[in-house]
XYZ file of C-alpha atoms in Angstrom:
576
model
C -98.940 118.210 -6.088
C -100.815 119.593 -8.531
C -103.713 118.252 -7.543
C -104.196 118.843 -3.890
C -103.404 122.238 -4.241
C -106.529 122.149 -6.801
C -108.899 119.866 -4.244
C -107.761 122.286 -1.666
C -108.744 125.090 -3.609
C -112.585 123.682 -4.562
C -112.820 122.483 -0.936
C -112.605 126.048 0.316
C -114.236 127.633 -2.092
C -117.544 125.226 -1.774
C -117.347 125.951 2.282
C -117.392 129.480 1.492
C -119.767 129.472 -0.539
C -122.027 126.886 1.385
C -121.082 128.386 4.694
C -122.408 132.084 3.677
C -125.855 130.017 2.711
C -126.164 128.481 6.224
C -125.163 131.654 8.519
C -128.382 133.577 6.630
C -130.465 130.709 6.912
C -128.904 130.009 10.649
C -128.324 126.561 10.158
C -124.933 124.971 11.705
C -121.521 125.750 9.563
C -120.787 122.174 10.012
C -123.783 121.146 8.394
C -122.444 123.310 4.991
C -119.280 121.949 5.195
C -120.744 118.273 4.666
C -122.390 119.427 1.740
C -119.823 121.266 0.462
C -117.734 117.981 0.685
C -120.829 115.877 -0.824
C -120.877 118.501 -3.659
C -118.182 118.525 -5.422
C -116.779 114.849 -4.119
C -116.647 111.446 -5.882
C -120.652 110.876 -4.973
C -121.360 114.385 -6.378
C -120.348 116.348 -8.961
C -116.560 114.371 -9.080
C -114.564 117.187 -9.111
C -112.060 115.759 -6.226
C -111.963 112.162 -7.061
C -108.674 111.249 -5.586
C -108.737 109.097 -2.604
C -105.233 110.297 -1.618
C -106.341 113.883 -1.644
C -109.298 113.140 0.503
C -107.304 110.962 2.903
C -104.250 113.624 3.867
C -106.863 116.729 3.837
C -108.936 114.360 6.623
C -106.218 113.454 8.736
C -104.862 117.274 8.497
C -108.380 118.382 9.383
C -108.462 115.853 11.769
C -104.646 115.849 13.290
C -105.933 119.922 13.781
C -109.236 119.576 15.671
C -107.767 117.158 17.967
C -105.198 119.581 18.987
C -107.265 122.580 19.677
C -110.321 120.222 21.393
C -107.179 119.353 23.937
C -106.471 122.930 24.286
C -109.721 123.355 25.204
C -110.151 121.294 28.050
C -109.396 122.971 31.069
C -108.149 120.334 33.875
C -108.924 122.365 36.555
C -112.237 122.540 35.996
C -112.255 119.059 35.734
C -110.813 118.781 39.271
C -113.456 121.985 40.486
C -116.326 120.188 39.079
C -119.192 119.823 41.495
C -120.719 116.271 42.448
C -123.628 117.479 40.348
C -121.933 117.580 37.273
C -119.626 114.777 38.157
C -122.952 112.617 39.106
C -124.746 114.110 35.817
C -121.490 113.784 33.295
C -121.163 110.078 35.260
C -125.115 109.106 34.548
C -124.975 109.784 31.457
C -121.950 108.316 29.922
C -122.542 104.906 31.556
C -125.977 105.193 31.327
C -125.887 106.028 27.476
C -123.333 103.357 26.574
C -125.159 100.505 28.813
C -128.142 101.395 27.020
C -126.565 101.905 23.525
C -124.752 98.672 23.455
C -128.176 97.333 24.600
C -130.556 99.135 21.418
C -127.798 98.265 18.838
C -127.502 95.185 19.498
C -130.935 94.486 19.629
C -131.389 95.967 15.707
C -128.598 93.719 14.392
C -126.041 95.799 14.497
C -122.335 93.623 15.227
C -120.301 93.175 18.897
C -116.595 91.174 17.915
C -115.414 88.859 15.196
C -113.436 92.247 13.975
C -116.955 94.628 13.508
C -117.982 96.658 16.463
C -120.616 98.774 14.949
C -122.804 98.728 17.955
C -119.423 99.606 19.750
C -118.696 102.711 17.714
C -121.989 103.651 17.945
C -122.917 103.235 21.238
C -119.831 105.974 22.258
C -120.736 108.429 19.500
C -123.878 108.730 20.818
C -122.709 109.197 23.745
C -121.040 112.653 23.140
C -122.281 115.823 22.115
C -121.313 118.672 20.190
C -119.503 121.347 22.290
C -119.651 123.373 18.853
C -123.344 123.818 18.270
C -123.767 124.134 22.347
C -121.314 126.721 23.225
C -122.426 128.889 20.205
C -126.030 128.481 20.773
C -125.395 129.286 24.793
C -123.206 131.897 23.734
C -125.893 133.374 21.927
C -128.880 132.825 24.086
C -126.341 134.349 27.243
C -126.710 130.808 29.233
C -123.199 130.030 29.533
C -123.252 131.059 32.985
C -126.705 130.015 34.319
C -126.783 126.951 36.364
C -128.190 124.876 33.438
C -124.986 125.940 31.210
C -123.035 125.433 33.566
C -123.900 122.004 33.650
C -124.035 121.463 30.404
C -120.292 122.410 29.831
C -119.005 120.369 32.521
C -120.711 117.412 31.092
C -119.011 118.122 27.801
C -115.406 118.521 29.411
C -116.330 114.843 31.231
C -117.568 113.738 27.631
C -114.298 114.906 26.460
C -112.260 112.766 28.884
C -113.820 109.925 28.223
C -113.820 109.947 24.417
C -109.871 110.245 25.056
C -110.432 107.333 27.499
C -111.833 104.984 24.217
C -109.567 106.508 21.851
C -106.769 105.079 23.837
C -108.320 101.540 24.193
C -109.582 101.437 20.090
C -106.405 100.314 18.502
C -106.986 96.725 20.643
C -110.561 96.321 20.465
C -109.488 93.169 17.714
C -107.938 91.758 20.531
C -109.774 92.649 23.839
C -106.641 90.872 26.505
C -106.157 92.697 29.580
C -102.298 92.838 28.785
C -103.210 94.288 25.834
C -105.698 96.594 26.788
C -103.074 97.700 29.812
C -100.181 98.354 27.227
C -102.497 100.751 25.006
C -103.196 102.519 28.270
C -99.600 102.363 29.391
C -98.074 103.978 26.614
C -100.520 106.722 26.748
C -99.768 107.057 30.112
C -96.119 107.497 28.991
C -97.071 109.994 26.536
C -98.981 111.953 28.776
C -96.371 112.268 31.283
C -93.498 113.014 29.216
C -95.711 115.376 26.900
C -96.796 116.962 31.068
C -93.458 117.620 32.050
C -92.430 118.621 28.782
C -94.809 121.491 28.899
C -94.053 122.195 32.240
C -90.628 122.642 33.001
C -88.993 123.218 29.792
C -91.672 125.090 26.968
C -92.429 127.681 29.290
C -88.944 128.702 29.283
C -89.093 128.249 25.381
C -92.233 130.450 24.944
C -91.154 132.967 27.568
C -87.702 133.807 24.943
C -90.063 134.210 21.969
C -93.036 136.059 23.357
C -93.411 138.418 21.102
C -92.514 137.016 18.026
C -96.032 135.803 17.654
C -94.882 134.049 14.232
C -92.432 131.848 16.637
C -95.361 131.141 18.861
C -96.922 130.198 16.571
C -94.744 127.773 14.965
C -93.534 126.622 18.240
C -97.221 124.995 18.787
C -97.748 123.269 15.447
C -94.079 121.852 15.903
C -95.309 120.933 19.206
C -98.768 119.125 18.136
C -96.864 117.099 15.244
C -93.960 116.153 17.003
C -96.371 114.557 19.886
C -98.750 113.227 17.266
C -95.480 111.642 15.361
C -94.343 110.054 18.862
C -97.253 108.601 19.596
C -97.426 106.987 15.927
C -94.182 105.396 16.673
C -95.517 104.233 19.993
C -98.453 102.316 17.802
C -101.041 104.674 19.064
C -102.087 107.478 16.614
C -101.461 110.564 15.441
C -104.835 111.819 16.194
C -104.650 110.420 19.957
C -101.082 112.481 19.971
C -102.202 115.490 18.587
C -104.890 115.263 21.534
C -102.447 114.957 23.759
C -100.397 117.798 22.773
C -103.454 120.154 23.059
C -104.379 118.912 26.783
C -100.309 119.403 27.630
C -100.391 123.119 26.082
C -103.811 124.022 27.697
C -101.647 123.956 31.400
C -99.073 126.016 30.813
C -98.627 129.952 31.113
C -98.812 130.625 27.327
C -102.020 128.437 26.555
C -104.420 131.164 25.758
C -101.493 133.247 23.309
C -101.280 129.959 21.752
C -105.219 129.232 21.281
C -105.367 132.534 19.830
C -102.003 132.191 17.350
C -103.736 128.715 16.406
C -107.672 129.317 16.517
C -107.373 131.027 12.858
C -105.221 128.301 11.561
C -107.245 125.205 13.612
C -110.441 126.807 11.572
C -108.451 126.715 8.382
C -107.904 122.725 8.624
C -111.306 121.906 11.091
C -113.055 123.179 7.631
C -110.861 120.968 5.449
C -111.766 117.945 7.681
C -115.992 118.228 7.668
C -115.306 118.792 3.783
C -113.308 116.084 3.521
C -115.853 114.211 5.773
C -119.040 115.165 3.195
C -116.595 113.784 0.461
C -116.891 110.521 1.372
C -120.785 110.145 2.284
C -122.273 108.534 -0.969
C -126.179 108.978 -1.915
C -127.809 107.038 0.963
C -130.307 103.997 0.516
C -133.243 103.631 2.486
C -131.284 101.473 4.870
C -128.802 104.198 5.656
C -131.825 106.823 5.701
C -133.440 104.203 7.819
C -130.663 103.720 10.655
C -129.645 107.290 10.163
C -132.918 107.802 11.959
C -132.779 104.920 14.749
C -129.212 106.154 15.842
C -130.717 110.294 15.734
C -133.638 108.922 17.785
C -131.649 106.541 20.173
C -129.575 109.655 20.779
C -132.666 111.854 22.059
C -134.359 109.623 23.958
C -131.292 108.146 25.473
C -129.827 111.515 26.634
C -133.187 113.013 28.016
C -133.067 109.668 30.099
C -129.411 109.700 30.977
C -129.244 113.135 31.524
C -132.354 114.432 33.274
C -132.848 111.220 35.516
C -129.414 111.611 37.519
C -130.004 115.500 38.037
C -133.660 114.572 39.146
C -132.554 112.436 41.869
C -130.048 114.604 42.958
C -133.094 117.422 43.311
C -132.241 119.801 40.823
C -135.437 120.247 40.021
C -137.209 119.960 36.984
C -136.101 122.819 34.832
C -132.594 122.625 35.711
C -132.604 118.621 34.746
C -134.671 119.530 31.705
C -132.798 121.657 30.310
C -129.102 120.252 29.984
C -130.772 116.927 28.687
C -132.553 118.987 25.832
C -129.387 121.186 25.734
C -127.118 117.433 24.982
C -129.460 116.335 22.788
C -126.980 115.762 19.445
C -123.889 113.626 18.007
C -120.369 115.322 18.546
C -117.958 116.305 15.789
C -115.738 114.363 18.245
C -118.199 111.273 17.762
C -117.268 111.802 13.852
C -113.935 111.502 14.837
C -114.291 108.528 16.723
C -116.447 106.722 13.526
C -113.462 107.852 11.301
C -110.916 106.138 12.815
C -112.582 102.675 13.223
C -113.316 103.048 9.786
C -109.655 103.450 9.245
C -109.012 100.897 11.490
C -111.812 98.895 9.745
C -113.742 97.962 12.715
C -116.738 99.757 11.378
C -118.982 99.086 8.450
C -118.993 101.847 5.840
C -122.600 101.962 5.919
C -122.666 102.486 9.574
C -120.113 105.243 9.423
C -122.562 107.074 6.925
C -125.803 106.873 8.500
C -123.944 108.465 11.757
C -122.734 111.196 9.935
C -126.453 111.601 8.569
C -127.403 111.226 11.539
C -124.943 114.074 12.649
C -126.345 116.321 10.083
C -129.930 115.671 11.426
C -129.677 116.139 14.682
C -127.356 119.619 14.475
C -130.289 120.439 12.794
C -132.865 119.353 15.086
C -130.863 120.385 17.933
C -130.236 124.175 17.023
C -133.853 124.784 16.840
C -135.015 123.106 20.172
C -132.193 124.578 21.745
C -133.009 128.212 20.732
C -136.953 126.988 22.307
C -135.369 125.074 25.088
C -137.491 127.754 27.970
C -140.748 127.452 26.021
C -140.621 123.467 25.545
C -138.936 123.246 29.220
C -142.607 125.368 30.741
C -144.272 123.292 27.956
C -142.944 119.778 29.726
C -143.240 120.540 33.262
C -146.727 120.218 33.656
C -147.218 116.702 32.053
C -143.950 115.349 34.300
C -146.088 116.992 37.191
C -149.089 115.250 36.399
C -147.386 111.820 36.262
C -146.172 112.481 39.506
C -142.868 114.110 39.293
C -141.911 116.429 42.094
C -140.530 120.307 41.446
C -138.750 121.346 44.152
C -142.002 123.674 45.063
C -144.098 120.425 46.290
C -144.643 119.923 49.925
C -143.072 121.368 52.856
C -140.141 119.332 53.605
C -138.301 122.158 55.051
C -141.105 122.515 57.978
C -139.437 120.373 60.214
C -135.854 122.799 59.748
C -138.034 125.762 61.000
C -138.832 126.799 57.670
C -141.731 127.160 55.387
C -140.179 125.075 52.226
C -140.954 127.761 49.771
C -144.710 127.800 50.984
C -146.734 130.728 52.378
C -147.523 134.011 51.009
C -145.183 136.762 49.951
C -143.398 138.898 52.365
C -143.185 143.121 52.375
C -140.656 142.975 50.036
C -140.277 140.662 46.777
C -137.356 139.832 44.917
C -138.431 138.642 41.532
C -135.596 136.451 39.948
C -131.965 135.855 41.707
C -128.816 136.739 40.245
C -125.755 138.449 41.098
C -127.099 141.928 41.719
C -130.116 140.477 44.024
C -127.336 138.442 45.654
C -125.208 141.637 46.497
C -128.528 143.284 47.288
C -128.702 140.938 49.706
C -125.540 140.629 51.336
C -125.683 144.527 51.814
C -128.739 144.372 53.931
C -126.866 141.674 55.489
C -124.066 144.289 56.542
C -126.524 147.399 57.094
C -130.251 146.207 58.133
C -130.149 142.646 58.902
C -133.790 142.908 60.439
C -134.597 143.599 57.348
C -134.297 140.166 55.876
C -137.215 138.996 57.624
C -139.615 141.394 55.742
C -137.704 140.021 52.527
C -138.949 137.416 49.986
C -137.204 135.649 46.688
C -138.936 134.159 43.903
C -136.375 131.986 41.498
C -136.569 128.823 40.430
C -131.865 128.142 40.102
C -132.181 125.262 42.597
C -128.791 125.821 44.198
C -129.933 129.801 45.129
C -133.153 128.218 46.441
C -131.181 125.603 49.078
C -129.245 128.078 50.002
C -131.309 131.247 51.262
C -133.433 128.248 52.668
C -130.512 127.099 55.061
C -129.656 130.440 55.742
C -133.038 131.213 57.282
C -134.470 133.172 54.464
C -138.320 132.691 52.503
C -138.088 131.686 49.478
C -140.743 130.407 46.668
C -139.078 128.338 44.079
C -140.773 129.200 40.503
C -140.613 130.896 37.467
C -141.379 134.493 37.860
C -142.220 134.329 33.834
C -145.503 132.345 35.103
C -148.872 134.287 35.728
C -149.593 131.623 38.526
C -146.376 131.611 40.170
C -146.995 135.509 40.884
C -150.212 135.054 41.611
C -149.880 132.054 43.904
C -147.359 133.613 45.420
C -149.385 136.742 46.916
C -147.532 139.326 44.969
C -150.710 141.298 44.968
C -150.122 141.562 48.856
C -146.514 142.761 48.677
C -145.325 146.672 49.230
C -142.098 146.925 47.381
C -140.929 144.195 44.085
C -137.736 144.498 43.112
C -136.758 143.075 39.041
C -132.994 142.974 39.544
C -132.362 140.638 36.409
C -131.514 142.699 33.601
C -133.456 141.534 29.862
C -130.679 139.648 28.474
C -131.030 137.301 31.416
C -134.155 137.045 31.625
C -136.569 133.734 30.284
C -140.051 133.935 28.510
C -140.199 137.680 29.965
C -138.887 141.378 29.785
C -138.360 144.055 33.089
C -141.337 146.138 30.896
C -143.696 143.090 30.952
C -142.675 141.919 33.968
C -143.558 145.350 35.775
C -147.017 145.554 33.952
C -148.118 142.016 35.070
C -146.833 143.127 38.766
C -148.999 146.439 38.259
C -151.941 144.717 37.187
C -151.735 142.071 40.370
C -150.647 144.987 42.630
C -151.526 148.466 41.943
C -150.532 150.123 45.419
C -146.811 148.269 45.206
C -143.567 150.320 44.706
C -142.021 148.654 41.398
C -138.056 148.685 40.489
C -137.533 147.832 37.317
C -133.525 147.523 35.925
C -133.043 148.904 32.508
C -129.882 147.517 30.116
C -130.925 150.517 27.876
C -131.618 154.399 28.436
C -133.964 153.971 26.296
C -135.760 151.256 28.404
C -136.133 153.624 31.166
C -139.293 155.775 30.091
C -140.912 152.613 28.418
C -140.356 150.774 32.174
C -142.162 153.934 33.607
C -144.636 153.688 31.320
C -145.568 149.743 31.871
C -146.015 151.511 35.967
C -142.537 151.235 37.478
C -141.883 153.318 40.079
C -138.070 153.458 40.286
C -135.471 152.534 37.602
C -132.364 151.394 38.177
C -129.263 151.919 35.057
C -126.326 149.521 36.337
C -124.309 151.319 33.749
C -124.437 154.567 36.180
C -123.346 153.434 39.137
C -120.511 151.198 37.381
C -119.630 154.578 35.902
C -119.543 156.502 38.920
C -117.421 153.362 40.844
C -114.724 153.642 37.388
C -114.849 157.591 38.264
C -113.728 157.358 42.032
C -110.930 154.893 40.691
C -109.633 157.330 38.670
C -109.595 160.249 41.377
C -108.030 158.059 43.574
C -105.415 157.007 40.791
C -104.711 160.854 40.281
C -104.307 161.841 43.757
C -101.964 158.412 44.024
C -104.564 157.089 46.287
C -105.049 153.623 44.375
C -103.597 151.426 46.963
C -105.572 152.059 50.054
C -108.811 152.667 47.560
C -108.184 148.823 46.936
C -107.196 147.953 50.819
C -110.703 149.629 51.291
C -112.240 147.244 48.408
C -110.543 144.137 50.001
C -111.994 144.843 53.573
C -115.359 145.309 51.928
C -115.265 142.168 49.936
C -113.664 140.604 52.904
C -117.327 141.561 55.204
C -119.483 139.880 52.511
C -121.446 136.389 52.457
C -123.056 136.547 49.081
C -124.917 133.971 47.482
C -123.768 133.874 44.022
C -120.001 134.849 44.595
């Protein structure tokens, strides 16, 4: 016991020190934890030698990690997922696994006879890192963009795929239909029982203790370990049970509160899991490094092929097809969980597992670098893709038969550069108050959903990147009378309002240019760049909030709300 406490102390101390280095060098924290584990483990300094300690630390971390992954799986979002996300995820997962089996068997890895290295690697390579992707997209403010939503939707469905694999995984050595059905049946019974209890029993219990945070935390942990131990008794695994416990809690009313209470504890045990995983990684030989590089290369190439192809075939355009492929091009921390379950059941060789861990580290670093520069990479790649014959949404005039110009023809009197929520609200307001003005407006944007929706409504829309000089020049912006920039700098890619104003002013010296300022200090800079008028969104928001306060003080808040409900009911916005 004393040895275990000492080992945990070393784990946390080294994880914190190397975590600080990773933070300041802008590297993934998971990478720091793995290196920390290697440094103090049997293959490093040898300060932690007890295999029992490593096993206990690893299993605890794994249970908590899967519990939290389950908590964050939103079943409602999966049900609401559009066909684009469903087809993209289906193409990526099925295509990735088929290519994975062919590739890994082709390089000599085993597929049967009690050894399933190729199977585990193809599944591991089909999953992408939620931790890395969400962190980078959040920092880039791209979670709510179309490529961001597609990426997150695919991640959720990848988690469901991993759950299904974990249900079958214990029976890989005896893959008879009856055995598989029995395993799936056990999982189905456990899931059904967990969902019923979380739906009808747990809400009443948690309602009684809602004001006792320590009991909420303790109740969530009790539920996690109860379902985990039940899964063990059903010949599944504690890890599988922890995942089911999390998924069942994600659907009940106190899920957000439980997640908030468990998050700190989760971070502690997830840190221990990755540190313990690092302890099991030996100094790599040339064969391990070679296999790791092949795994990494296959993951990147297969992800680009299997993610880009279905999105492109569904006419999402080159940019919206490329970005999710770049975002997803790494191996998931969930992949390491899958690999470790295979190691525990002696399904996969230790050398293969070590190579997968090294591939995870390589891709964690590279994908973070690529994702932060994904817009520049996408712009660079679109030209060559067009030259080899791939068509973007601005190709041809396929909509001419519908009475539209299909994105062709010069811009009209009023041009909206970039289309997000403010532009959506503006068009709805124009449609309500002066619909005849819609015939004088051109929208330029590269969101395929916006492009198709505006075309279907009879508006003139040009598909293109507003940060590209060629797009603005060929669109004929130089002849327009009013140019509106409604997208704030935080959401613009490869440009800013100031740069766009300067460029548009060069193309069109006489146009009225309306720009948007995020900061008050930006206003004078935009005027100096050539803007005719600058909108500051916070001012209109402040005015609206002040009228709400006045209405509340006068006892008229219900009337104001009713007035707003009427206004909202009259709107027909492109972006809800």
